[in-house]
Coordinates of C-alpha atoms and ligand atoms in Angstrom, one line a residue:
M1 CA -40.3 -13.0 34.6
D2 CA -37.9 -12.2 32.7
D3 CA -37.7 -15.5 30.1
V4 CA -41.3 -16.1 30.6
T5 CA -42.3 -12.7 28.8
R6 CA -41.3 -14.0 26.0
D7 CA -44.6 -14.9 25.3
P8 CA -47.4 -12.3 26.4
R9 CA -49.7 -15.7 27.1
S10 CA -47.0 -16.6 30.1
K11 CA -46.9 -13.4 31.8
L12 CA -50.9 -14.2 31.8
R13 CA -50.3 -17.5 33.6
H14 CA -48.5 -15.6 36.3
L15 CA -51.1 -13.5 36.8
E16 CA -53.3 -15.6 37.3
A17 CA -51.7 -18.1 39.2
C18 CA -50.9 -14.8 41.9
L19 CA -54.6 -14.5 41.8
T20 CA -55.7 -18.2 42.6
G21 CA -52.7 -20.6 43.4
P22 CA -51.3 -21.2 46.7
V23 CA -47.7 -19.3 46.0
E24 CA -47.3 -18.1 49.7
Y25 CA -44.3 -18.9 51.5
R26 CA -44.5 -20.8 54.4
K27 CA -41.7 -19.3 56.2
S28 CA -42.0 -15.5 57.3
T29 CA -40.4 -12.3 56.7
G30 CA -38.7 -12.2 60.4
F31 CA -40.8 -9.2 60.8
E32 CA -42.3 -10.8 63.9
N33 CA -39.0 -11.2 65.7
W34 CA -39.4 -7.5 66.2
D35 CA -41.6 -4.8 68.1
F36 CA -41.6 -1.3 68.1
V37 CA -40.6 0.3 71.3
N38 CA -44.0 2.5 72.2
E39 CA -43.3 6.2 73.1
A40 CA -45.9 7.1 75.8
L41 CA -44.9 10.5 75.7
P42 CA -44.4 10.9 71.4
E43 CA -44.7 15.0 71.8
L44 CA -46.6 14.8 68.2
S45 CA -49.8 14.7 66.8
L46 CA -50.9 12.4 64.0
S47 CA -51.7 15.1 61.8
A48 CA -47.9 16.3 62.2
V49 CA -46.4 13.0 61.0
D50 CA -45.0 13.0 58.0
T51 CA -44.9 9.9 55.5
S52 CA -42.9 11.7 52.5
V53 CA -39.6 10.4 50.9
T54 CA -37.3 11.0 48.0
L55 CA -37.2 8.1 45.9
A56 CA -35.6 8.4 42.3
G57 CA -35.4 12.1 42.5
R58 CA -39.2 12.1 43.3
R59 CA -41.0 13.0 46.3
L60 CA -43.2 10.5 47.8
G61 CA -46.3 11.0 50.1
A62 CA -45.4 7.8 51.6
P63 CA -42.3 5.3 51.9
L64 CA -43.8 2.8 50.2
M65 CA -43.7 1.6 46.0
I66 CA -46.4 -1.0 44.3
A67 CA -43.7 -3.6 43.2
P68 CA -43.1 -4.0 39.2
M69 CA -45.7 -7.1 38.2
T70 CA -47.2 -6.5 34.9
G71 CA -47.4 -5.1 31.4
G72 CA -47.8 -6.0 28.2
T73 CA -51.0 -7.2 27.4
P74 CA -54.7 -5.5 27.1
R75 CA -55.5 -6.9 30.5
S76 CA -52.0 -6.4 32.3
L77 CA -52.2 -2.7 30.9
E78 CA -55.6 -2.3 32.8
I79 CA -54.4 -3.8 36.4
N80 CA -51.3 -1.6 36.0
R81 CA -53.3 1.7 35.0
R82 CA -55.6 1.1 38.0
L83 CA -52.2 0.8 40.1
A84 CA -50.4 3.9 39.0
S85 CA -53.5 5.7 39.3
A86 CA -53.9 4.9 42.8
A87 CA -49.8 5.8 43.3
Q88 CA -50.8 8.9 41.8
A89 CA -53.8 9.6 44.2
F90 CA -51.4 8.3 47.3
G91 CA -47.8 9.8 46.0
L92 CA -46.2 6.2 46.2
A93 CA -44.2 4.7 43.5
F94 CA -44.9 2.3 40.4
G95 CA -43.2 -0.5 38.3
V96 CA -43.7 -2.1 35.7
G97 CA -43.3 -5.9 35.1
S98 CA -40.7 -6.6 32.4
Q99 CA -40.3 -4.7 29.0
R100 CA -38.4 -7.6 27.2
I101 CA -41.6 -8.6 25.0
A102 CA -42.1 -4.7 24.2
I103 CA -38.2 -4.2 23.3
E104 CA -38.5 -7.4 21.3
D105 CA -41.5 -6.5 19.9
P106 CA -41.9 -2.8 19.7
A107 CA -45.8 -3.2 19.0
L108 CA -46.7 -4.1 22.2
A109 CA -45.7 -0.6 24.1
Q110 CA -48.6 0.1 23.9
W111 CA -49.4 -2.2 26.2
F112 CA -46.7 -0.4 29.4
Q113 CA -48.4 3.2 29.1
V114 CA -49.2 4.6 32.6
R115 CA -47.8 8.2 32.9
D116 CA -50.6 9.9 31.1
V117 CA -52.4 8.3 34.2
A118 CA -49.2 8.8 36.7
P119 CA -47.8 12.7 35.5
E120 CA -45.9 13.1 39.0
V121 CA -45.3 9.3 40.2
A122 CA -42.0 7.9 40.5
V123 CA -42.3 5.1 37.6
F124 CA -39.8 2.6 37.8
A125 CA -38.7 0.4 34.2
N126 CA -38.5 -3.0 33.9
L127 CA -35.3 -5.3 32.5
G128 CA -34.3 -9.0 33.9
A129 CA -30.6 -9.8 34.1
A130 CA -30.6 -12.5 32.3
Q131 CA -31.2 -10.7 29.3
L132 CA -28.2 -9.0 30.0
A133 CA -26.2 -12.1 30.1
R134 CA -27.6 -13.0 26.7
G135 CA -25.8 -9.2 24.8
Y136 CA -28.7 -6.6 26.3
G137 CA -27.1 -3.1 27.0
P138 CA -27.5 0.8 27.5
D139 CA -29.6 0.6 24.2
E140 CA -31.9 -1.4 25.4
A141 CA -32.1 -0.2 28.7
R142 CA -33.1 3.3 27.2
R143 CA -35.7 2.0 25.1
A144 CA -36.9 0.2 28.3
V145 CA -36.7 4.0 29.8
Q146 CA -37.8 5.4 26.8
M147 CA -41.1 3.7 26.5
I148 CA -42.9 4.4 29.1
G149 CA -41.1 7.9 30.3
A150 CA -40.0 6.2 33.3
D151 CA -37.9 7.8 35.8
A152 CA -35.6 4.8 36.6
L153 CA -34.7 1.3 35.9
F154 CA -34.9 -2.1 37.9
V155 CA -32.6 -4.8 36.8
H156 CA -34.3 -7.9 38.2
L157 CA -31.8 -10.7 39.3
N158 CA -34.0 -14.0 39.5
P159 CA -31.4 -16.7 38.6
M160 CA -33.6 -19.0 40.8
Q161 CA -36.9 -18.9 39.2
E162 CA -35.5 -18.8 35.9
A163 CA -33.6 -22.2 36.1
L164 CA -37.1 -23.4 37.6
Q165 CA -38.7 -22.2 34.9
R166 CA -36.8 -23.1 31.9
G167 CA -35.0 -25.8 32.8
A168 CA -31.6 -23.4 32.4
C169 CA -29.9 -20.1 33.3
D170 CA -27.2 -18.1 31.9
F171 CA -26.2 -15.8 34.6
G172 CA -22.5 -15.8 33.3
Q173 CA -22.0 -12.4 32.3
V174 CA -24.3 -9.8 34.4
E175 CA -22.2 -7.6 36.3
R176 CA -20.1 -6.4 33.3
P177 CA -23.2 -5.3 30.6
L178 CA -24.7 -4.1 34.5
G179 CA -21.7 -1.6 35.1
R180 CA -22.0 -0.2 31.1
I181 CA -26.1 -0.3 32.1
C182 CA -25.7 2.1 35.3
N183 CA -22.6 4.1 33.8
E184 CA -24.7 5.4 30.8
L185 CA -28.1 5.9 31.9
A186 CA -26.4 7.8 34.9
R187 CA -25.3 10.3 32.3
D188 CA -28.9 10.2 31.2
G189 CA -30.1 11.1 35.1
I190 CA -31.4 8.0 34.9
P191 CA -30.7 5.7 38.1
V192 CA -30.7 2.2 38.5
F193 CA -32.2 -0.1 40.6
A194 CA -31.1 -4.2 40.8
R195 CA -33.9 -6.2 42.2
E196 CA -34.1 -9.4 43.7
V197 CA -37.6 -10.9 43.5
C198 CA -38.3 -12.9 46.3
F199 CA -35.2 -14.8 47.4
G200 CA -32.9 -11.9 49.3
M201 CA -29.4 -10.8 49.2
T202 CA -26.2 -11.1 51.0
G203 CA -24.1 -8.3 52.3
S204 CA -21.5 -9.4 49.5
T205 CA -24.1 -9.4 47.1
A206 CA -24.8 -5.8 47.9
R207 CA -20.9 -4.5 47.5
R208 CA -20.2 -6.1 44.2
L209 CA -24.0 -4.0 42.9
V210 CA -22.2 -1.0 44.1
Q211 CA -19.2 -1.9 42.4
C212 CA -21.3 -2.2 39.3
G213 CA -22.5 1.4 40.2
V214 CA -26.3 0.8 40.9
A215 CA -28.1 4.1 42.4
G216 CA -30.5 1.0 44.4
V217 CA -31.6 -2.0 45.6
D218 CA -34.4 -3.5 46.3
C219 CA -33.2 -6.3 48.7
A220 CA -36.6 -8.5 48.2
G221 CA -36.6 -11.3 50.7
A222 CA -38.5 -14.5 51.2
G223 CA -41.7 -14.5 53.1
G224 CA -44.6 -13.5 51.0
T225 CA -45.2 -14.5 47.6
S226 CA -42.7 -17.5 46.6
W227 CA -41.4 -17.4 42.9
A228 CA -40.6 -21.1 43.3
K229 CA -44.1 -21.7 44.0
V230 CA -45.2 -19.7 41.4
E231 CA -43.2 -21.7 38.7
A232 CA -44.8 -24.7 40.4
H233 CA -48.3 -24.0 39.7
C234 CA -47.3 -22.5 36.4
A235 CA -45.3 -25.7 35.2
T236 CA -46.4 -27.9 31.9
T237 CA -44.8 -31.1 33.1
T238 CA -44.5 -33.1 36.4
E239 CA -40.7 -32.8 36.7
R240 CA -40.6 -29.1 36.7
R241 CA -43.5 -28.7 39.0
E242 CA -41.9 -31.2 41.5
R243 CA -38.6 -29.9 41.5
A244 CA -40.1 -26.3 41.9
L245 CA -42.5 -27.3 44.8
R246 CA -38.6 -28.7 46.0
F247 CA -37.0 -24.7 46.3
G248 CA -40.7 -23.9 47.1
E249 CA -39.0 -22.2 50.5
W250 CA -35.5 -21.3 49.3
G251 CA -34.8 -17.8 50.3
I252 CA -33.2 -15.3 52.6
P253 CA -36.0 -14.2 54.9
T254 CA -36.8 -10.1 54.0
A255 CA -35.9 -8.6 57.4
E256 CA -32.3 -10.7 57.1
S257 CA -31.8 -9.2 53.6
I258 CA -32.9 -5.8 54.6
A259 CA -29.9 -6.2 57.2
N260 CA -27.5 -8.0 54.9
V261 CA -27.9 -4.8 52.2
R262 CA -27.9 -2.1 54.5
G263 CA -25.0 -3.1 56.6
A264 CA -22.6 -3.9 53.5
A265 CA -24.3 -0.1 52.1
P266 CA -25.3 2.1 54.8
D267 CA -25.7 4.9 52.2
L268 CA -27.5 3.1 49.3
P269 CA -31.0 3.9 48.8
L270 CA -32.9 0.8 49.5
V271 CA -36.2 -1.0 48.8
A272 CA -37.7 -3.4 50.8
S273 CA -40.4 -6.1 49.6
G274 CA -41.0 -9.9 49.7
G275 CA -44.1 -10.4 52.1
I276 CA -44.8 -6.7 53.2
R277 CA -48.5 -7.1 54.2
S278 CA -49.4 -4.2 56.3
G279 CA -48.2 -0.4 57.6
T280 CA -46.4 -2.2 60.4
D281 CA -44.8 -3.8 58.4
V282 CA -44.0 -0.8 56.0
A283 CA -42.6 1.0 59.3
K284 CA -40.6 -2.1 60.3
A285 CA -39.0 -2.2 57.3
I286 CA -37.9 1.0 57.1
A287 CA -36.8 0.8 60.9
L288 CA -35.0 -1.8 60.1
G289 CA -32.9 0.0 57.3
A290 CA -34.8 0.3 54.2
D291 CA -35.9 4.0 52.6
V292 CA -39.2 2.7 51.1
A293 CA -41.3 -1.0 51.2
A294 CA -42.9 -2.1 48.2
I295 CA -45.7 -4.6 47.9
A296 CA -47.1 -7.0 45.1
R297 CA -49.1 -9.5 45.0
P298 CA -51.5 -8.2 47.4
F299 CA -52.0 -4.8 45.4
L300 CA -52.5 -7.2 42.4
V301 CA -55.4 -8.9 44.3
K302 CA -56.9 -5.6 45.2
A303 CA -56.3 -3.8 41.5
D304 CA -58.5 -6.9 40.3
E305 CA -61.4 -6.8 42.6
G306 CA -61.4 -2.9 41.8
E307 CA -60.1 0.6 42.4
E308 CA -62.5 1.3 45.4
A309 CA -60.7 -1.7 47.1
L310 CA -57.6 -0.9 46.1
H311 CA -57.7 2.8 47.7
R312 CA -59.1 1.5 50.6
H313 CA -56.0 -0.8 51.3
V314 CA -53.9 1.9 50.7
E315 CA -55.9 4.2 53.1
E316 CA -55.6 1.4 55.5
L317 CA -51.4 0.7 55.2
L318 CA -50.5 4.6 55.4
G319 CA -53.1 4.8 58.6
D320 CA -51.3 2.0 60.3
L321 CA -48.2 2.9 59.4
R322 CA -48.6 6.9 60.5
L323 CA -49.9 4.9 64.0
C324 CA -46.8 3.3 64.2
M325 CA -44.7 6.5 63.7
L326 CA -47.3 8.8 66.2
A327 CA -46.3 5.7 68.4
T328 CA -42.3 5.4 68.0
G329 CA -42.3 9.5 68.5
S330 CA -41.5 9.4 64.7
G331 CA -42.4 12.7 63.3
T332 CA -40.2 11.7 60.1
V333 CA -40.1 8.9 57.8
G334 CA -36.1 8.7 58.7
A335 CA -37.0 8.6 62.3
L336 CA -38.5 5.0 62.2
R337 CA -34.5 3.8 62.2
G338 CA -34.6 1.4 64.8
K339 CA -37.0 1.8 67.2
L340 CA -37.5 -1.4 67.7
R341 CA -36.7 -4.2 69.9
R342 CA -35.6 -7.9 69.1
V343 CA -38.4 -10.2 71.2
A344 CA -37.1 -13.6 69.4
S345 CA -34.1 -15.1 68.3
Ligands
FMN1 C1 -47.8 -11.3 39.3 C2 -46.6 -10.9 39.3 C3 -45.8 -10.3 38.1 C4 -43.8 -10.0 38.7 N1 -43.4 -10.0 37.8 C5 -42.3 -9.2 38.1 C6 -41.5 -8.6 37.1 O1 -41.8 -8.7 35.8 N2 -40.3 -8.1 37.2 C7 -40.4 -8.2 38.6 O2 -38.5 -7.5 39.1 N3 -41.1 -8.1 39.4 C8 -41.2 -9.3 39.4 N4 -42.9 -9.6 40.6 C9 -42.0 -9.9 42.2 C10 -42.5 -8.3 42.6 O3 -42.3 -7.4 42.3 C11 -41.6 -8.4 44.2 O4 -40.8 -8.5 44.0 C12 -42.3 -10.4 44.9 O5 -43.8 -10.5 44.3 C13 -42.7 -9.9 46.4 O6 -43.5 -9.3 46.6 P1 -44.8 -9.9 47.3 O7 -44.7 -10.7 48.4 O8 -45.2 -8.3 48.2 O9 -45.8 -10.1 46.1 C14 -44.0 -10.1 40.1 C15 -44.5 -10.0 41.0 C16 -46.0 -10.7 40.8 C17 -47.1 -10.7 42.0

C-alpha cells in the first residue's frame, strides 16, 4: 500500500503476491459463529427484494464495493478498468489503490483513470495515513480526488503493514491532518472515509475517527487477505520475511471489528471488508451492522481470469445475497439488520 507505492514495481509485487502467494489468514472472520434466522413466511417474492443502498451520495444497485487495490501502472490500469466496468454493470462502488505515486509523479495519473468506463459508479480515491504524518494535507487530498473524478476519499490506516514493509513507521501525527482534510473536503462535498486494510478496528479508534470528522469508516478486519503475509511474501531479506510471518495472524476478526465500530458509532456509514467471500458473508456483514460490504483479493483473482469470470462471480454473490434477504423476510437491505442468531461463542 502506501509507502510501497513510491515504486510502481513494488505495487506490482503486491499484485503478484496476492495472485499467487499463500496470503490468507488461517483465523476466520467470525461469520461462522452466526446463522441467519430462517423466515418460512416472508411475504416477499425474490424479484421484489430491493438490494439498493446509498453510499457517498450515489445510489448503488447492491450493498457491495470493489475494495481499493491498485493503480499507477499499465497492468494495474487494465485490472482497474475491468473492475470498474463490472462496478458500472452491477451498480457497485469501487476504490482505486493508493494514489501516492501519482501525487508525486503526475505523469502516472493516466494509469488511474476509470471514470469513462464507470460514469455512474461511487468511486473512492485513496491515500495513506503515513503520508499525512509526513506532511500531506488538504491539497494532496484534493488532487487525489480530482485526479480520478472521485466521489469520496479513503485514507488508509495501516501501521502494522507499514512497519513490516519498511522496518519503520511514523504514525505520530495523523489525527490533526486527517481532521483538516475531512473539514476542507466536506466543503467541496467530498466525504472522507478512514479505513483499515485488514487488521480491524476498536470502538475507541472509531470514536476518535468520528472526532476527526470522518464521514464513514471501512473497519477492514482479519479473516481474508493478511497484509502481514503479503509483506512476508514480498520481503527482500530473511529477517523481514520471518518477522512478517510472526505477525501473519495479527488482527481483529471482521465480525468483531464491525460490532466494535457499530457499537461506538451507531449512525456512521460503515463499510466492512476483510474475508468477505460469499453473498452470505455480504448479508452477514450487513446484519451485524455494516451498510456496505467490500471485497478485494477474490475480485482481483477473477479480474485477472477475465471479464466473464468476474461478471459470473458478481452475479453469484448478488444472487446469494438476494436469497439471504428473501429467506430472512428482508425486503430491503436495512431489514437484514439483526436477523442472526449466535451459534458459537
Ligand atoms: C493487491 C491488493 C492491493 C491493495 N492495495 C490497497 C491500497 O492501495 N489501499 C488500500 O486502502 N487497501 C488496499 N488493499 C486492501 C484491501 O482493500 C482490503 O482491505 C484487504 O485486502 C482485505 O480484503 P480481502 O480479504 O477481501 O482481500 C489491497 C488489497 C489487495 C488484494
